[in-house]
Amino acid sequence: MGGGGVAVIDPPVGAALRLPTLATNMSIDPAVVEVEIEARQALVDVNGTVANLVTYNGQFPGPMIRVRRDQLLKLHFRNALPNDGQTNFLGHSTRMTNIHTHGLHVTPDANANGTFGDCMLAMADPGDSLEYEYDLSNHPAGNLNFYHPHIHGSVTDQMWGGMSAPLVVEDGVDALKPFAEKVLVLKDITLAGSVPAPHDSQMDYMHGVEGNTVMVNGQVNPRLAIAPGQVQRWRVVNACTARFFRLSLQNHTMYLVGTDGGLLDKPYPIGEILLSPGERIDVLVRATLKSGSYKWLSLPYGRGGMSAQQQITLMTLTYGGAKQNQAIPSAVDPSAVRVTDLSMVAQRKRMTLTMGMGAVGIDGRTYLSHEDCYMTMSDVGTWEIWEIVNSSGMDHPFHHHTNSAQVLSITGGDAGYASLYTTIPAWKDVTIVPRMGKIELLMPVMDYAGMAMIHCHIIEHEDIGMMGVWHIMGDGGMGEM
Ligand SMILES: [Cu+2]
């Protein structure tokens, strides 16, 4: 923020936007989606430089998984990263890894057949494999999730270096079917020669590093064609480690139809929207003009700390082709509602995200291991209200595994973000806790017992310990929702 100057980053318009490659479904059983995902180094073109990234299946972004909630997702994971003993600035192995299915309401434990659910205790050394199975029968339809590594101390290196990919749970909503869908993965990086520039100071971890190259689906300022009168559905995930976006489309309104945890009742017109690391939005864009090119921008936003104020052209929307006559629908998913009756709330808890003296934590506890960290307990089948306080000078995007929440209040920060998420029927798994501010979440603790996790989604902060264990007790098999 410093002197208040804003850097304008407006790269030349690049090639036509590419969409993420679909992961191959190897299953012939229509009730199962079965994919093979391998973590490995691969050469990837990053804005004209051939870079040696860490990837899923050699792709950047990684292969997109698409699954319906009535299908079982089987993920065969293999760690093919080099077995070279590499460690990072924090002293952690950069080669051990695993998979977190960010956003899935599935078990955080192992399954009865010995495979893993969204279990953070599963870890693979180079050469090892992990078998994951995700039963989505309790997961709501219609949201964009993403998968990425989750081994404490090395998540930054692996996500910064290229490991993340979209995971769509399909919806059956007719109102959105007519529209061309574009899954957009936002990701920044800085290269040092042909490799991702390593985080090499405590300052990098305390502030969170924003890359000098900002990409949509691995491309700098790609061109996206739209026909006059066409409506497109953009499903956006912020896969950066630390960069916040403030998204706005020149001369056009975006219509919010979905958030982290599912679809909304109707489209909500927005001129701009904040998207912190880990958050997702689902927006409709209608080509209301006749011709021209329009920048999809990230407007300046100060998230605190030493982050620079930048305006970045992320993508360029270019009119062309035969006129269409599509309209923004009046309704999307009428079953989406805000929960207003709080009489069932069984427990109220408060936790504070803390930074100071070179350390981060929750209530002053730095995560060191599952046994030595902040821990909060819940009973499966109950509702809670969580008050998350931020006692630091930086915004922290607060993420909870396993269950999504509704936002009851946001104190401080961006007024538009606060008024949006405290009024629409959105389910969230990442919510910005403004610096020196707080949020309140209505948290249903449903269906699954086990060791879930809560943490800041500035990945650098997660890696230095702004993380805790969420111990959900119960038999975990049967929900009561
Ligand atoms: Cu943080």
CSV table of C-alpha atoms and ligand atoms in Angstrom, one decimal:
chain,number,residue,atom,x,y,z
A,1,MET,CA,0.0,0.0,0.0
A,2,GLY,CA,2.9,2.3,0.8
A,3,GLY,CA,2.7,5.5,-1.1
A,4,GLY,CA,-0.8,4.8,-2.4
A,5,GLY,CA,0.3,4.5,-6.0
A,6,VAL,CA,-1.4,2.0,-8.2
A,7,ALA,CA,0.6,-0.1,-10.7
A,8,VAL,CA,-1.3,-0.8,-13.9
A,9,ILE,CA,-0.5,-4.2,-15.4
A,10,ASP,CA,-2.0,-4.3,-18.9
A,11,PRO,CA,-0.3,-7.0,-21.0
A,12,PRO,CA,-1.0,-7.3,-24.7
A,13,VAL,CA,-4.0,-9.4,-25.6
A,14,GLY,CA,-2.8,-13.0,-25.8
A,15,ALA,CA,-4.1,-16.1,-27.5
A,16,ALA,CA,-7.6,-17.5,-27.4
A,17,LEU,CA,-8.5,-18.8,-23.9
A,18,ARG,CA,-8.0,-22.5,-23.4
A,19,LEU,CA,-10.3,-24.4,-21.0
A,20,PRO,CA,-8.9,-26.8,-18.5
A,21,THR,CA,-8.4,-30.3,-19.9
A,22,LEU,CA,-10.9,-32.9,-18.6
A,23,ALA,CA,-9.5,-35.8,-16.6
A,24,THR,CA,-10.1,-39.1,-18.3
A,25,ASN,CA,-12.8,-41.1,-16.7
A,26,MET,CA,-11.7,-44.7,-16.8
A,27,SER,CA,-14.9,-46.1,-15.4
A,28,ILE,CA,-17.4,-48.0,-17.5
A,29,ASP,CA,-19.8,-48.0,-14.6
A,30,PRO,CA,-22.0,-45.0,-14.9
A,31,ALA,CA,-22.3,-44.8,-11.1
A,32,VAL,CA,-18.5,-44.2,-10.8
A,33,VAL,CA,-16.1,-41.6,-12.0
A,34,GLU,CA,-12.5,-42.9,-11.8
A,35,VAL,CA,-9.5,-40.8,-12.5
A,36,GLU,CA,-5.7,-41.2,-12.3
A,37,ILE,CA,-3.9,-38.1,-11.0
A,38,GLU,CA,-0.1,-38.1,-10.8
A,39,ALA,CA,2.0,-35.3,-9.2
A,40,ARG,CA,5.1,-34.8,-11.4
A,41,GLN,CA,7.4,-32.2,-12.7
A,42,ALA,CA,6.7,-31.0,-16.2
A,43,LEU,CA,7.8,-28.4,-18.7
A,44,VAL,CA,5.1,-25.8,-19.1
A,45,ASP,CA,4.9,-22.6,-21.2
A,46,VAL,CA,4.5,-19.7,-18.8
A,47,ASN,CA,3.9,-16.6,-20.9
A,48,GLY,CA,6.6,-17.6,-23.4
A,49,THR,CA,9.1,-19.1,-20.9
A,50,VAL,CA,9.5,-22.9,-20.7
A,51,ALA,CA,9.2,-23.5,-17.0
A,52,ASN,CA,9.8,-26.6,-14.9
A,53,LEU,CA,6.7,-26.7,-12.7
A,54,VAL,CA,5.2,-29.2,-10.4
A,55,THR,CA,1.9,-30.3,-11.9
A,56,TYR,CA,-0.9,-32.8,-11.9
A,57,ASN,CA,-0.6,-35.1,-15.0
A,58,GLY,CA,1.9,-32.7,-16.6
A,59,GLN,CA,-0.9,-30.0,-17.0
A,60,PHE,CA,-1.2,-26.5,-15.8
A,61,PRO,CA,-3.8,-26.0,-14.5
A,62,GLY,CA,-4.3,-29.6,-13.7
A,63,PRO,CA,-6.9,-31.8,-15.2
A,64,MET,CA,-10.5,-30.9,-14.4
A,65,ILE,CA,-12.6,-33.6,-12.7
A,66,ARG,CA,-16.4,-33.5,-13.3
A,67,VAL,CA,-18.7,-35.7,-11.3
A,68,ARG,CA,-22.4,-35.9,-10.3
A,69,ARG,CA,-23.4,-36.2,-6.7
A,70,ASP,CA,-25.0,-39.6,-7.4
A,71,GLN,CA,-21.6,-40.9,-8.6
A,72,LEU,CA,-18.7,-42.2,-6.5
A,73,LEU,CA,-15.5,-40.5,-7.3
A,74,LYS,CA,-12.4,-42.7,-7.2
A,75,LEU,CA,-9.1,-41.0,-7.4
A,76,HIS,CA,-5.9,-43.0,-7.9
A,77,PHE,CA,-3.1,-40.7,-6.8
A,78,ARG,CA,0.6,-41.3,-7.4
A,79,ASN,CA,3.4,-39.1,-6.2
A,80,ALA,CA,5.9,-39.0,-9.1
A,81,LEU,CA,7.8,-36.0,-7.8
A,82,PRO,CA,11.6,-36.4,-7.8
A,83,ASN,CA,13.0,-38.4,-4.9
A,84,ASP,CA,15.8,-36.0,-4.3
A,85,GLY,CA,15.2,-35.0,-0.7
A,86,GLN,CA,14.6,-31.4,-1.5
A,87,THR,CA,13.5,-29.2,1.4
A,88,ASN,CA,12.3,-25.6,1.5
A,89,PHE,CA,13.1,-22.5,3.6
A,90,LEU,CA,10.9,-23.9,6.4
A,91,GLY,CA,12.9,-27.1,6.4
A,92,HIS,CA,10.0,-29.2,5.2
A,93,SER,CA,10.2,-31.7,2.3
A,94,THR,CA,8.8,-30.2,-0.9
A,95,ARG,CA,8.4,-33.7,-2.4
A,96,MET,CA,5.9,-35.4,0.0
A,97,THR,CA,2.4,-34.6,-1.0
A,98,ASN,CA,-1.3,-35.6,-0.9
A,99,ILE,CA,-4.7,-34.4,-2.2
A,100,HIS,CA,-7.3,-32.1,-0.5
A,101,THR,CA,-10.6,-31.8,-2.3
A,102,HIS,CA,-11.3,-28.2,-1.3
A,103,GLY,CA,-15.1,-27.7,-1.0
A,104,LEU,CA,-16.3,-31.3,-1.0
A,105,HIS,CA,-18.7,-32.2,1.8
A,106,VAL,CA,-17.3,-35.7,2.3
A,107,THR,CA,-15.7,-37.6,5.1
A,108,PRO,CA,-12.4,-36.2,6.4
A,109,ASP,CA,-11.5,-39.7,7.5
A,110,ALA,CA,-10.8,-43.0,5.8
A,111,ASN,CA,-13.6,-45.1,4.2
A,112,ALA,CA,-14.7,-48.5,5.5
A,113,ASN,CA,-12.8,-50.2,2.6
A,114,GLY,CA,-9.5,-48.6,3.6
A,115,THR,CA,-9.4,-45.9,1.0
A,116,PHE,CA,-9.1,-42.3,2.1
A,117,GLY,CA,-11.7,-39.6,2.0
A,118,ASP,CA,-10.7,-35.9,2.2
A,119,CYS,CA,-8.2,-37.0,4.9
A,120,MET,CA,-5.2,-34.7,5.6
A,121,LEU,CA,-3.3,-37.5,7.5
A,122,ALA,CA,-2.8,-39.3,4.2
A,123,MET,CA,0.7,-38.6,2.8
A,124,ALA,CA,2.7,-39.9,-0.1
A,125,ASP,CA,6.5,-39.9,-0.4
A,126,PRO,CA,7.9,-39.9,-3.9
A,127,GLY,CA,7.0,-43.2,-5.6
A,128,ASP,CA,4.1,-43.9,-3.3
A,129,SER,CA,0.4,-44.0,-4.2
A,130,LEU,CA,-2.8,-43.1,-2.3
A,131,GLU,CA,-6.3,-44.4,-3.0
A,132,TYR,CA,-9.1,-41.9,-2.5
A,133,GLU,CA,-12.8,-42.4,-2.7
A,134,TYR,CA,-15.4,-39.6,-2.3
A,135,ASP,CA,-19.0,-40.4,-1.6
A,136,LEU,CA,-20.8,-37.2,-2.8
A,137,SER,CA,-24.3,-38.3,-1.7
A,138,ASN,CA,-24.5,-35.6,1.0
A,139,HIS,CA,-22.7,-33.0,-1.1
A,140,PRO,CA,-24.9,-30.2,-2.6
A,141,ALA,CA,-25.1,-30.2,-6.3
A,142,GLY,CA,-23.8,-27.4,-8.5
A,143,ASN,CA,-20.5,-26.0,-7.3
A,144,LEU,CA,-16.9,-25.6,-8.4
A,145,ASN,CA,-14.4,-27.1,-6.0
A,146,PHE,CA,-10.7,-27.6,-6.5
A,147,TYR,CA,-8.1,-30.0,-5.5
A,148,HIS,CA,-4.6,-29.2,-4.3
A,149,PRO,CA,-1.9,-30.5,-1.9
A,150,HIS,CA,-2.3,-30.2,1.9
A,151,ILE,CA,0.9,-31.2,3.7
A,152,HIS,CA,1.7,-28.7,6.3
A,153,GLY,CA,4.9,-26.7,5.5
A,154,SER,CA,5.1,-27.5,1.8
A,155,VAL,CA,1.7,-26.5,0.4
A,156,THR,CA,3.0,-23.1,-0.7
A,157,ASP,CA,5.8,-24.6,-2.8
A,158,GLN,CA,3.5,-27.1,-4.4
A,159,MET,CA,0.5,-24.7,-5.1
A,160,TRP,CA,2.8,-21.8,-6.1
A,161,GLY,CA,4.7,-24.2,-8.4
A,162,GLY,CA,1.6,-25.4,-10.2
A,163,MET,CA,-0.4,-28.0,-8.4
A,164,SER,CA,-4.1,-27.2,-8.4
A,165,ALA,CA,-7.0,-28.1,-10.6
A,166,PRO,CA,-10.8,-27.6,-10.8
A,167,LEU,CA,-13.3,-30.2,-9.6
A,168,VAL,CA,-16.9,-29.6,-10.7
A,169,VAL,CA,-19.9,-31.3,-9.0
A,170,GLU,CA,-22.5,-31.0,-11.7
A,171,ASP,CA,-25.9,-29.3,-11.2
A,172,GLY,CA,-29.1,-30.3,-12.8
A,173,VAL,CA,-30.4,-26.7,-13.0
A,174,ASP,CA,-32.3,-26.1,-16.2
A,175,ALA,CA,-32.0,-22.3,-16.0
A,176,LEU,CA,-28.2,-22.5,-16.5
A,177,LYS,CA,-28.1,-25.2,-19.2
A,178,PRO,CA,-28.3,-22.9,-22.3
A,179,PHE,CA,-25.1,-21.1,-21.4
A,180,ALA,CA,-21.6,-21.8,-22.6
A,181,GLU,CA,-19.5,-22.6,-19.5
A,182,LYS,CA,-15.9,-21.3,-19.0
A,183,VAL,CA,-14.0,-22.7,-16.0
A,184,LEU,CA,-11.4,-20.1,-15.1
A,185,VAL,CA,-8.5,-20.8,-12.8
A,186,LEU,CA,-6.7,-17.7,-11.6
A,187,LYS,CA,-3.1,-18.2,-10.7
A,188,ASP,CA,0.0,-16.1,-10.3
A,189,ILE,CA,3.7,-17.1,-10.3
A,190,THR,CA,7.1,-15.5,-10.4
A,191,LEU,CA,9.8,-17.5,-12.2
A,192,ALA,CA,13.5,-17.5,-11.3
A,193,GLY,CA,15.0,-18.6,-14.6
A,194,SER,CA,13.0,-21.7,-15.5
A,195,VAL,CA,11.7,-22.6,-12.1
A,196,PRO,CA,9.2,-21.1,-9.7
A,197,ALA,CA,11.0,-18.5,-7.6
A,198,PRO,CA,11.3,-20.1,-4.1
A,199,HIS,CA,10.0,-18.5,-1.0
A,200,ASP,CA,13.2,-17.7,0.8
A,201,SER,CA,12.5,-15.5,3.7
A,202,GLN,CA,10.3,-15.3,6.8
A,203,MET,CA,8.9,-12.1,5.2
A,204,ASP,CA,7.7,-14.1,2.2
A,205,TYR,CA,5.7,-16.3,4.6
A,206,MET,CA,4.5,-13.5,6.8
A,207,HIS,CA,3.2,-11.4,3.9
A,208,GLY,CA,2.4,-14.0,1.3
A,209,VAL,CA,3.9,-13.7,-2.1
A,210,GLU,CA,2.1,-12.3,-5.1
A,211,GLY,CA,3.6,-13.4,-8.4
A,212,ASN,CA,4.6,-11.0,-11.2
A,213,THR,CA,2.8,-13.1,-13.8
A,214,VAL,CA,-1.0,-13.4,-13.4
A,215,MET,CA,-2.7,-16.0,-15.5
A,216,VAL,CA,-6.2,-17.3,-16.4
A,217,ASN,CA,-6.0,-21.0,-17.1
A,218,GLY,CA,-2.2,-20.7,-17.5
A,219,GLN,CA,-2.4,-17.8,-20.0
A,220,VAL,CA,-1.6,-14.1,-19.6
A,221,ASN,CA,-4.5,-11.9,-20.8
A,222,PRO,CA,-6.1,-14.5,-23.0
A,223,ARG,CA,-8.9,-13.5,-25.5
A,224,LEU,CA,-12.4,-14.9,-24.9
A,225,ALA,CA,-14.9,-14.5,-27.8
A,226,ILE,CA,-18.5,-13.7,-27.1
A,227,ALA,CA,-21.3,-13.2,-29.5
A,228,PRO,CA,-23.6,-10.1,-29.2
A,229,GLY,CA,-26.6,-11.1,-27.0
A,230,GLN,CA,-24.8,-14.3,-25.8
A,231,VAL,CA,-24.8,-15.2,-22.1
A,232,GLN,CA,-21.8,-17.1,-20.8
A,233,ARG,CA,-21.3,-18.8,-17.4
A,234,TRP,CA,-17.9,-18.1,-15.9
A,235,ARG,CA,-16.9,-20.4,-13.0
A,236,VAL,CA,-13.9,-18.8,-11.3
A,237,VAL,CA,-11.5,-20.1,-8.6
A,238,ASN,CA,-8.7,-18.2,-7.0
A,239,ALA,CA,-5.8,-20.7,-6.9
A,240,CYS,CA,-3.2,-18.2,-5.9
A,241,THR,CA,-1.4,-18.6,-2.6
A,242,ALA,CA,-1.8,-15.0,-1.4
A,243,ARG,CA,-3.2,-12.7,-4.1
A,244,PHE,CA,-6.6,-11.3,-3.7
A,245,PHE,CA,-8.6,-10.3,-6.8
A,246,ARG,CA,-11.3,-7.5,-7.1
A,247,LEU,CA,-13.0,-8.6,-10.3
A,248,SER,CA,-14.8,-6.3,-12.6
A,249,LEU,CA,-15.7,-6.5,-16.3
A,250,GLN,CA,-15.5,-3.2,-18.2
A,251,ASN,CA,-18.9,-1.8,-19.3
A,252,HIS,CA,-20.7,-5.0,-18.2
A,253,THR,CA,-22.5,-6.3,-15.2
A,254,MET,CA,-21.6,-9.7,-13.8
A,255,TYR,CA,-24.5,-11.7,-12.3
A,256,LEU,CA,-23.6,-13.9,-9.4
A,257,VAL,CA,-25.4,-17.3,-9.5
A,258,GLY,CA,-23.2,-19.4,-7.3
A,259,THR,CA,-20.5,-19.3,-4.6
A,260,ASP,CA,-18.1,-21.7,-2.9
A,261,GLY,CA,-20.8,-24.1,-1.7
A,262,GLY,CA,-23.5,-24.1,-4.4
A,263,LEU,CA,-25.9,-22.2,-6.5
A,264,LEU,CA,-28.0,-19.2,-5.4
A,265,ASP,CA,-31.8,-18.7,-5.7
A,266,LYS,CA,-31.4,-16.1,-8.5
A,267,PRO,CA,-28.8,-14.0,-10.2
A,268,TYR,CA,-27.4,-11.1,-8.2
A,269,PRO,CA,-26.0,-8.2,-10.3
A,270,ILE,CA,-22.5,-7.1,-9.2
A,271,GLY,CA,-20.2,-4.4,-10.5
A,272,GLU,CA,-17.2,-5.9,-8.8
A,273,ILE,CA,-16.4,-8.6,-6.3
A,274,LEU,CA,-13.5,-9.6,-4.1
A,275,LEU,CA,-12.2,-13.1,-4.6
A,276,SER,CA,-9.5,-14.2,-2.0
A,277,PRO,CA,-7.4,-17.3,-2.2
A,278,GLY,CA,-9.6,-20.4,-2.2
A,279,GLU,CA,-12.9,-18.6,-2.9
A,280,ARG,CA,-15.0,-19.4,-6.0
A,281,ILE,CA,-17.7,-17.6,-7.8
A,282,ASP,CA,-20.1,-18.6,-10.6
A,283,VAL,CA,-21.2,-15.6,-12.6
A,284,LEU,CA,-23.2,-15.0,-15.8
A,285,VAL,CA,-22.0,-12.5,-18.3
A,286,ARG,CA,-24.3,-11.1,-21.0
A,287,ALA,CA,-22.9,-9.4,-24.1
A,288,THR,CA,-25.2,-6.4,-24.0
A,289,LEU,CA,-23.2,-4.3,-26.4
A,290,LYS,CA,-22.8,-4.7,-30.2
A,291,SER,CA,-19.1,-4.9,-30.6
A,292,GLY,CA,-15.7,-4.1,-29.1
A,293,SER,CA,-13.2,-5.5,-26.6
A,294,TYR,CA,-13.6,-5.3,-22.9
A,295,LYS,CA,-11.1,-6.0,-20.1
A,296,TRP,CA,-11.8,-8.3,-17.3
A,297,LEU,CA,-9.9,-6.5,-14.6
A,298,SER,CA,-8.7,-7.0,-11.1
A,299,LEU,CA,-9.0,-3.6,-9.6
A,300,PRO,CA,-6.7,-2.3,-6.9
A,301,TYR,CA,-7.2,-3.7,-3.4
A,302,GLY,CA,-5.1,-3.5,-0.3
A,303,ARG,CA,-5.2,-6.6,1.7
A,304,GLY,CA,-2.9,-5.2,4.3
A,305,GLY,CA,0.7,-6.0,5.0
A,306,MET,CA,3.0,-4.9,2.2
A,307,SER,CA,0.8,-6.0,-0.7
A,308,ALA,CA,1.0,-3.7,-3.7
A,309,GLN,CA,-2.0,-2.0,-5.2
A,310,GLN,CA,-2.3,-3.2,-8.7
A,311,GLN,CA,-4.8,-3.0,-11.5
A,312,ILE,CA,-4.4,-6.1,-13.7
A,313,THR,CA,-6.0,-7.0,-17.0
A,314,LEU,CA,-6.8,-10.7,-16.5
A,315,MET,CA,-8.6,-11.5,-19.8
A,316,THR,CA,-10.1,-9.6,-22.7
A,317,LEU,CA,-13.7,-10.3,-23.8
A,318,THR,CA,-14.0,-9.7,-27.6
A,319,TYR,CA,-17.2,-9.5,-29.5
A,320,GLY,CA,-17.7,-11.5,-32.6
A,321,GLY,CA,-20.0,-13.9,-34.4
A,322,ALA,CA,-23.7,-14.0,-35.2
A,323,LYS,CA,-26.0,-12.3,-32.8
A,324,GLN,CA,-27.8,-14.3,-30.2
A,325,ASN,CA,-30.7,-13.6,-28.0
A,326,GLN,CA,-30.0,-15.1,-24.6
A,327,ALA,CA,-31.3,-13.5,-21.4
A,328,ILE,CA,-30.2,-13.6,-17.8
A,329,PRO,CA,-32.7,-16.0,-16.1
A,330,SER,CA,-34.9,-14.6,-13.3
A,331,ALA,CA,-34.4,-17.7,-11.1
A,332,VAL,CA,-31.6,-20.2,-10.7
A,333,ASP,CA,-32.0,-22.6,-7.8
A,334,PRO,CA,-35.2,-21.8,-5.7
A,335,SER,CA,-34.1,-24.3,-3.0
A,336,ALA,CA,-31.2,-22.0,-2.0
A,337,VAL,CA,-32.3,-20.1,1.1
A,338,ARG,CA,-30.7,-18.3,4.0
A,339,VAL,CA,-31.1,-20.1,7.3
A,340,THR,CA,-32.9,-17.6,9.6
A,341,ASP,CA,-34.1,-19.7,12.5
A,342,LEU,CA,-31.1,-20.0,14.8
A,343,SER,CA,-32.9,-21.7,17.6
A,344,MET,CA,-31.1,-25.0,16.9
A,345,VAL,CA,-27.7,-23.5,17.5
A,346,ALA,CA,-26.1,-25.7,20.1
A,347,GLN,CA,-22.7,-24.1,20.6
A,348,ARG,CA,-21.1,-20.7,20.1
A,349,LYS,CA,-17.4,-20.4,19.8
A,350,ARG,CA,-14.9,-17.7,19.2
A,351,MET,CA,-11.4,-18.0,17.7
A,352,THR,CA,-8.8,-15.3,16.9
A,353,LEU,CA,-6.4,-15.3,14.0
A,354,THR,CA,-3.2,-14.0,15.4
A,355,MET,CA,0.1,-12.6,14.0
A,356,GLY,CA,3.0,-11.1,15.7
A,357,MET,CA,6.6,-11.5,16.7
A,358,GLY,CA,7.3,-13.6,13.5
A,359,ALA,CA,4.7,-16.2,14.4
A,360,VAL,CA,1.1,-16.8,13.3
A,361,GLY,CA,-1.6,-18.9,14.8
A,362,ILE,CA,-5.1,-19.3,16.1
A,363,ASP,CA,-5.6,-18.0,19.6
A,364,GLY,CA,-1.9,-17.6,19.7
A,365,ARG,CA,-1.3,-21.3,19.0
A,366,THR,CA,1.0,-22.0,16.0
A,367,TYR,CA,0.2,-25.3,14.3
A,368,LEU,CA,3.1,-27.7,14.7
A,369,SER,CA,1.3,-31.0,14.3
A,370,HIS,CA,-2.1,-32.5,14.7
A,371,GLU,CA,-1.2,-33.1,18.4
A,372,ASP,CA,0.3,-29.7,19.0
A,373,CYS,CA,-2.0,-27.0,17.6
A,374,TYR,CA,-5.3,-25.1,18.2
A,375,MET,CA,-8.1,-27.6,18.4
A,376,THR,CA,-11.9,-27.1,18.4
A,377,MET,CA,-14.4,-29.9,19.0
A,378,SER,CA,-17.9,-30.3,17.5
A,379,ASP,CA,-20.6,-32.9,17.6
A,380,VAL,CA,-21.8,-34.3,14.3
A,381,GLY,CA,-25.5,-33.4,13.6
A,382,THR,CA,-25.4,-30.0,15.4
A,383,TRP,CA,-25.3,-26.4,14.4
A,384,GLU,CA,-22.8,-23.8,15.7
A,385,ILE,CA,-22.0,-20.1,15.4
A,386,TRP,CA,-18.4,-19.4,15.0
A,387,GLU,CA,-17.0,-15.9,15.6
A,388,ILE,CA,-13.7,-15.5,13.9
A,389,VAL,CA,-11.7,-12.4,15.0
A,390,ASN,CA,-8.7,-11.0,13.2
A,391,SER,CA,-6.3,-9.2,15.5
A,392,SER,CA,-3.8,-8.5,12.8
A,393,GLY,CA,-3.2,-5.8,10.2
A,394,MET,CA,-3.8,-8.2,7.2
A,395,ASP,CA,-7.0,-9.8,5.8
A,396,HIS,CA,-7.1,-13.5,6.3
A,397,PRO,CA,-9.3,-15.8,4.1
A,398,PHE,CA,-10.6,-18.3,6.7
A,399,HIS,CA,-11.2,-21.8,5.3
A,400,HIS,CA,-12.9,-24.8,7.0
A,401,HIS,CA,-12.9,-28.3,5.6
A,402,THR,CA,-15.8,-30.7,5.4
A,403,ASN,CA,-18.7,-28.3,6.1
A,404,SER,CA,-19.8,-25.1,4.4
A,405,ALA,CA,-21.3,-22.2,6.4
A,406,GLN,CA,-23.5,-19.2,5.9
A,407,VAL,CA,-22.1,-15.8,6.8
A,408,LEU,CA,-24.1,-14.0,9.5
A,409,SER,CA,-22.0,-10.9,9.8
A,410,ILE,CA,-18.8,-9.3,8.6
A,411,THR,CA,-17.3,-6.4,10.6
A,412,GLY,CA,-14.8,-4.3,8.8
A,413,GLY,CA,-13.3,-4.6,5.3
A,414,ASP,CA,-14.9,-4.1,2.0
A,415,ALA,CA,-18.5,-2.9,2.4
A,416,GLY,CA,-19.7,-4.6,-0.8
A,417,TYR,CA,-18.3,-8.0,0.1
A,418,ALA,CA,-19.9,-7.7,3.6
A,419,SER,CA,-23.3,-6.7,2.4
A,420,LEU,CA,-23.3,-9.4,-0.3
A,421,TYR,CA,-22.4,-12.4,1.7
A,422,THR,CA,-24.5,-11.5,4.7
A,423,THR,CA,-27.7,-11.2,2.6
A,424,ILE,CA,-27.6,-13.8,-0.2
A,425,PRO,CA,-28.3,-17.5,0.4
A,426,ALA,CA,-24.6,-18.5,-0.1
A,427,TRP,CA,-22.7,-21.3,1.4
A,428,LYS,CA,-19.1,-20.5,2.0
A,429,ASP,CA,-16.0,-22.5,2.9
A,430,VAL,CA,-13.6,-19.5,2.6
A,431,THR,CA,-14.6,-16.1,4.0
A,432,ILE,CA,-12.4,-13.0,4.2
A,433,VAL,CA,-11.9,-12.0,7.9
A,434,PRO,CA,-11.0,-8.3,7.5
A,435,ARG,CA,-7.9,-6.9,9.3
A,436,MET,CA,-8.8,-5.8,12.8
A,437,GLY,CA,-12.4,-7.1,12.0
A,438,LYS,CA,-14.4,-10.2,12.5
A,439,ILE,CA,-17.0,-12.5,10.9
A,440,GLU,CA,-19.7,-14.7,12.3
A,441,LEU,CA,-20.5,-18.0,10.5
A,442,LEU,CA,-23.5,-20.3,10.9
A,443,MET,CA,-21.9,-23.7,10.8
A,444,PRO,CA,-23.9,-26.9,10.3
A,445,VAL,CA,-21.8,-29.9,11.5
A,446,MET,CA,-23.3,-32.6,9.4
A,447,ASP,CA,-22.9,-36.2,8.3
A,448,TYR,CA,-19.1,-36.8,9.0
A,449,ALA,CA,-17.0,-37.2,12.0
A,450,GLY,CA,-13.2,-37.1,12.0
A,451,MET,CA,-10.3,-34.8,12.0
A,452,ALA,CA,-11.1,-31.8,9.8
A,453,MET,CA,-9.0,-28.7,9.5
A,454,ILE,CA,-9.5,-24.9,9.7
A,455,HIS,CA,-6.9,-22.5,8.5
A,456,CYS,CA,-6.0,-19.3,6.7
A,457,HIS,CA,-6.1,-19.7,2.9
A,458,ILE,CA,-3.1,-17.4,2.4
A,459,ILE,CA,-1.1,-20.6,1.9
A,460,GLU,CA,2.0,-19.1,3.3
A,461,HIS,CA,0.2,-18.5,6.6
A,462,GLU,CA,-1.1,-22.1,6.6
A,463,ASP,CA,2.4,-23.3,6.1
A,464,ILE,CA,3.8,-21.3,9.1
A,465,GLY,CA,0.9,-22.4,11.3
A,466,MET,CA,-2.3,-20.3,11.1
A,467,MET,CA,-4.1,-23.6,11.2
A,468,GLY,CA,-5.9,-25.8,13.6
A,469,VAL,CA,-7.7,-29.2,13.9
A,470,TRP,CA,-11.5,-29.3,13.9
A,471,HIS,CA,-12.3,-32.5,15.7
A,472,ILE,CA,-15.8,-33.6,14.8
A,473,MET,CA,-17.1,-36.3,17.1
A,474,GLY,CA,-19.9,-38.8,16.4
A,475,ASP,CA,-20.4,-42.0,14.5
A,476,GLY,CA,-20.0,-40.1,11.3
A,477,GLY,CA,-22.1,-42.5,9.2
A,478,MET,CA,-25.5,-41.0,9.4
A,479,GLY,CA,-26.4,-37.3,9.2
A,480,GLU,CA,-29.4,-35.7,10.8
A,481,MET,CA,-29.9,-32.8,8.5
B,1,CU,CU,-3.7,-15.4,6.7
